[in-house]
Amino acid sequence: MKHKIAAQLYTVRDLLEKDFIGVLKELKEMGYAGVEMAGLYGHDPKEIAAALKELGLSVAGMHVGLDRLSNELPAVLDEAELFGTKHLVMPYVLEEDRTEEYYVSLKAELNELAVVLKKDGYTISYHNHDFEFHKEIDGKVVLEYLLEPSADNLLHAELDVYWVTKAGRDVLEFLSPLAGRVPTLHMKDMAAGEEGSFAEVGTGVIDFEPVLRWGEENGVQWYIIEQDVCPGNPLDSLRVSIGNLQGMMDRM
């Protein structure tokens, strides 16, 4: 399983502008097998791809906004080819867009793209937060509506276990109907206490071992560690998280 652990580069976003390749080297030294892209921060994609190849780091996926998927798809696919990934992930919906009409059109548009890209082996996933649990469409919360496991819905899930927990839902219960539809999982812990702030994996209240077991039984390809806000240097947080996640894997 350890060869499936990746770091979401959004965690180290403030460090990437100055020294993208240096950050990649540190992640490799920590034991990360891959990274998930979240922008290039002004760097040449060919330079970054060459560094990844030299370091032996895989790309677990790319976070790509709907605007780029809709208006710059050839460039997005060129980047995906360069980085050697087939997983494209829509990461966020702006607050002003969180209407029933938008989500209905979003599901349709992403499915249209998924149909076109499926023949070349690409998947399109949706990365959740907790706001998708605060509105319903057709009697389902928005995230259940978007990810409905039906034959005509090609949208995959990049489920974030922190945000599912933050919304008051049981992670395994939510994952259960999505077998085979979760190529990547976001591993993010929640600190104890009322506020439930972000924490290094293995230091908070989320039980990750059942999630790992489910992932191994149901087709998860990458376990991606992310921490939106870190108490100090985010590389220190990523070091703690991978050490704890590897320890869990050793115990399984």
Coordinates of N, CA, C and O in Angstrom, one line a residue, residues 166-240:
K166 N -16.6 16.2 8.8 CA -17.0 17.5 9.2 C -18.5 17.7 9.0 O -19.2 18.4 9.7
A167 N -19.1 17.1 7.9 CA -20.5 17.2 7.6 C -21.4 16.3 8.5 O -22.6 16.3 8.4
G168 N -20.7 15.5 9.4 CA -21.5 14.7 10.3 C -21.8 13.3 9.7 O -22.7 12.6 10.3
R169 N -21.2 12.9 8.6 CA -21.5 11.7 8.0 C -20.4 10.6 8.3 O -19.3 11.0 8.5
D170 N -20.8 9.4 8.3 CA -19.9 8.3 8.5 C -19.2 8.0 7.1 O -19.8 7.8 6.1
V171 N -17.8 8.0 7.2 CA -17.1 7.9 5.9 C -17.3 6.6 5.2 O -17.6 6.5 4.0
L172 N -17.3 5.4 6.0 CA -17.5 4.1 5.4 C -18.9 4.0 4.8 O -19.1 3.4 3.7
E173 N -19.9 4.5 5.5 CA -21.3 4.4 5.0 C -21.4 5.2 3.7 O -22.1 4.8 2.7
F174 N -20.7 6.4 3.6 CA -20.8 7.2 2.4 C -20.0 6.5 1.2 O -20.4 6.5 0.1
L175 N -18.9 5.9 1.6 CA -18.1 5.2 0.5 C -18.8 3.9 0.0 O -18.6 3.6 -1.2
S176 N -19.6 3.3 0.8 CA -20.1 1.9 0.5 C -20.7 1.8 -0.9 O -20.3 0.9 -1.6
P177 N -21.6 2.7 -1.3 CA -22.1 2.5 -2.7 C -21.2 2.9 -3.8 O -21.6 2.8 -5.0
L178 N -20.0 3.4 -3.5 CA -19.2 4.0 -4.5 C -18.0 3.0 -4.9 O -17.0 3.5 -5.5
A179 N -18.1 1.8 -4.6 CA -17.1 0.8 -4.9 C -16.7 0.9 -6.4 O -17.6 0.9 -7.3
G180 N -15.4 1.0 -6.7 CA -15.0 1.0 -8.1 C -15.1 2.4 -8.7 O -14.7 2.6 -9.8
R181 N -15.6 3.4 -7.9 CA -15.7 4.7 -8.4 C -14.9 5.8 -7.7 O -15.1 7.0 -7.8
V182 N -13.9 5.3 -6.9 CA -13.1 6.2 -6.1 C -11.6 5.9 -6.4 O -10.9 5.2 -5.7
P183 N -11.1 6.4 -7.5 CA -9.7 6.2 -7.8 C -8.7 6.8 -6.9 O -7.6 6.3 -6.6
T184 N -9.1 7.9 -6.3 CA -8.2 8.6 -5.3 C -9.0 9.0 -4.1 O -10.2 9.5 -4.2
L185 N -8.4 8.9 -2.9 CA -9.0 9.3 -1.7 C -8.1 10.3 -1.0 O -6.9 10.2 -1.0
H186 N -8.8 11.4 -0.4 CA -8.0 12.4 0.3 C -8.0 12.0 1.8 O -9.0 11.9 2.4
M187 N -6.8 11.8 2.3 CA -6.6 11.4 3.7 C -6.2 12.7 4.5 O -5.1 13.3 4.3
K188 N -7.1 13.1 5.3 CA -7.0 14.4 6.0 C -7.6 14.2 7.4 O -8.8 13.7 7.5
D189 N -6.9 14.6 8.5 CA -7.5 14.3 9.8 C -8.1 15.5 10.4 O -7.9 16.7 10.0
M190 N -8.9 15.3 11.4 CA -9.6 16.4 12.1 C -9.2 16.4 13.6 O -9.3 15.3 14.3
A191 N -8.8 17.5 14.1 CA -8.4 17.7 15.5 C -9.6 17.5 16.4 O -10.7 17.8 16.0
A192 N -9.3 17.0 17.6 CA -10.4 16.8 18.6 C -10.9 18.2 19.0 O -10.1 19.2 18.9
G193 N -12.1 18.3 19.4 CA -12.7 19.6 19.9 C -13.8 20.1 19.0 O -14.0 19.6 17.9
E194 N -14.5 21.1 19.5 CA -15.7 21.6 18.8 C -15.4 22.1 17.4 O -16.2 22.0 16.5
E195 N -14.3 22.8 17.2 CA -14.0 23.5 16.0 C -13.6 22.5 14.9 O -13.8 22.7 13.7
G196 N -13.0 21.3 15.3 CA -12.6 20.3 14.3 C -11.7 20.8 13.2 O -11.9 20.7 12.0
S197 N -10.6 21.5 13.6 CA -9.7 22.0 12.7 C -8.8 20.9 12.0 O -8.9 19.7 12.4
F198 N -8.0 21.3 11.0 CA -7.2 20.3 10.3 C -6.1 19.8 11.2 O -5.6 20.5 12.1
A199 N -5.7 18.5 11.0 CA -4.6 17.9 11.8 C -3.9 17.0 11.0 O -4.3 16.5 9.9
E200 N -2.6 16.7 11.4 CA -1.8 15.7 10.7 C -2.5 14.3 10.8 O -3.1 14.0 11.8
V201 N -2.4 13.5 9.7 CA -3.0 12.2 9.7 C -2.5 11.4 10.9 O -1.3 11.3 11.2
G202 N -3.5 10.8 11.6 CA -3.1 10.0 12.8 C -3.0 10.7 14.1 O -2.8 10.1 15.1
T203 N -3.2 12.0 14.1 CA -3.2 12.8 15.3 C -4.5 13.3 15.8 O -4.7 13.9 16.8
G204 N -5.6 13.0 15.0 CA -6.9 13.5 15.2 C -7.9 12.4 15.5 O -7.5 11.3 16.1
V205 N -9.1 12.6 15.2 CA -10.2 11.8 15.6 C -10.7 10.8 14.5 O -11.5 9.9 14.8
I206 N -10.2 10.9 13.3 CA -10.6 10.0 12.2 C -9.9 8.7 12.3 O -8.7 8.6 12.4
D207 N -10.7 7.6 12.1 CA -10.1 6.2 12.1 C -9.8 5.8 10.7 O -10.7 5.6 9.9
F208 N -8.6 5.8 10.3 CA -8.2 5.6 8.9 C -8.0 4.2 8.5 O -8.1 3.8 7.3
E209 N -7.8 3.3 9.4 CA -7.5 1.9 9.1 C -8.7 1.2 8.4 O -8.6 0.6 7.3
P210 N -10.0 1.4 8.8 CA -11.1 0.9 8.1 C -11.2 1.5 6.7 O -11.6 0.8 5.7
V211 N -10.9 2.7 6.5 CA -10.9 3.4 5.2 C -9.9 2.8 4.3 O -10.1 2.5 3.1
L212 N -8.7 2.5 4.8 CA -7.6 1.8 4.0 C -8.1 0.4 3.6 O -7.9 0.0 2.4
R213 N -8.7 -0.3 4.5 CA -9.2 -1.6 4.1 C -10.2 -1.6 3.0 O -10.2 -2.3 2.1
W214 N -11.2 -0.6 3.2 CA -12.2 -0.4 2.1 C -11.5 -0.1 0.8 O -11.9 -0.6 -0.2
G215 N -10.5 0.8 0.8 CA -9.8 1.2 -0.4 C -9.2 0.1 -1.1 O -9.2 -0.1 -2.3
E216 N -8.5 -0.8 -0.3 CA -7.8 -2.0 -0.9 C -8.8 -3.0 -1.5 O -8.5 -3.7 -2.5
E217 N -10.0 -3.0 -1.0 CA -11.0 -3.9 -1.5 C -11.8 -3.4 -2.6 O -12.5 -4.1 -3.3
N218 N -11.7 -2.1 -2.9 CA -12.7 -1.4 -3.8 C -12.0 -0.5 -4.8 O -12.7 0.4 -5.3
G219 N -10.8 -0.7 -5.1 CA -10.2 -0.1 -6.3 C -9.5 1.2 -6.1 O -9.2 1.9 -7.1
V220 N -9.3 1.7 -4.9 CA -8.6 3.0 -4.7 C -7.1 2.8 -5.2 O -6.4 1.9 -4.8
Q221 N -6.7 3.7 -6.0 CA -5.4 3.7 -6.6 C -4.4 4.6 -5.8 O -3.2 4.3 -5.8
W222 N -4.9 5.6 -5.2 CA -4.0 6.5 -4.5 C -4.6 7.0 -3.2 O -5.8 7.4 -3.2
Y223 N -3.8 7.0 -2.1 CA -4.2 7.7 -0.9 C -3.4 9.0 -0.8 O -2.2 9.0 -0.6
I224 N -4.2 10.1 -0.9 CA -3.5 11.4 -1.1 C -3.6 12.2 0.2 O -4.7 12.5 0.7
I225 N -2.5 12.5 0.8 CA -2.5 13.2 2.1 C -2.5 14.7 1.8 O -1.8 15.2 0.9
E226 N -3.5 15.4 2.4 CA -3.6 16.8 2.3 C -3.9 17.5 3.6 O -4.6 16.9 4.5
Q227 N -3.4 18.6 3.8 CA -3.7 19.4 5.0 C -3.8 20.9 4.6 O -2.8 21.5 4.3
D228 N -5.0 21.4 4.6 CA -5.3 22.7 4.1 C -4.6 23.8 4.8 O -4.1 24.8 4.2
V229 N -4.5 23.7 6.2 CA -3.8 24.6 7.0 C -2.9 23.9 8.0 O -3.4 22.9 8.6
C230 N -1.7 24.3 8.1 CA -0.7 23.6 8.9 C -0.2 24.6 10.0 O -0.1 25.8 9.8
P231 N 0.1 24.0 11.2 CA 0.5 24.9 12.3 C 1.9 25.6 12.1 O 2.2 26.6 12.7
G232 N 2.7 24.9 11.3 CA 4.1 25.5 11.0 C 4.4 25.2 9.6 O 3.6 25.4 8.7
N233 N 5.7 24.7 9.3 CA 6.1 24.4 8.0 C 5.2 23.2 7.5 O 5.2 22.2 8.1
P234 N 4.5 23.4 6.4 CA 3.7 22.3 5.9 C 4.5 21.0 5.6 O 3.9 19.9 5.6
L235 N 5.7 21.1 5.3 CA 6.5 19.9 5.0 C 6.7 19.1 6.3 O 6.7 17.9 6.2
D236 N 6.7 19.8 7.4 CA 6.8 19.0 8.7 C 5.5 18.3 8.9 O 5.5 17.1 9.4
S237 N 4.4 18.9 8.6 CA 3.1 18.2 8.7 C 3.0 17.0 7.8 O 2.5 15.9 8.2
L238 N 3.4 17.2 6.6 CA 3.4 16.1 5.6 C 4.3 14.9 6.1 O 4.0 13.7 5.8
R239 N 5.4 15.3 6.8 CA 6.3 14.2 7.3 C 5.6 13.4 8.4 O 5.7 12.2 8.4
V240 N 5.0 14.1 9.3 CA 4.2 13.4 10.4 C 3.1 12.5 9.8 O 3.0 11.4 10.2

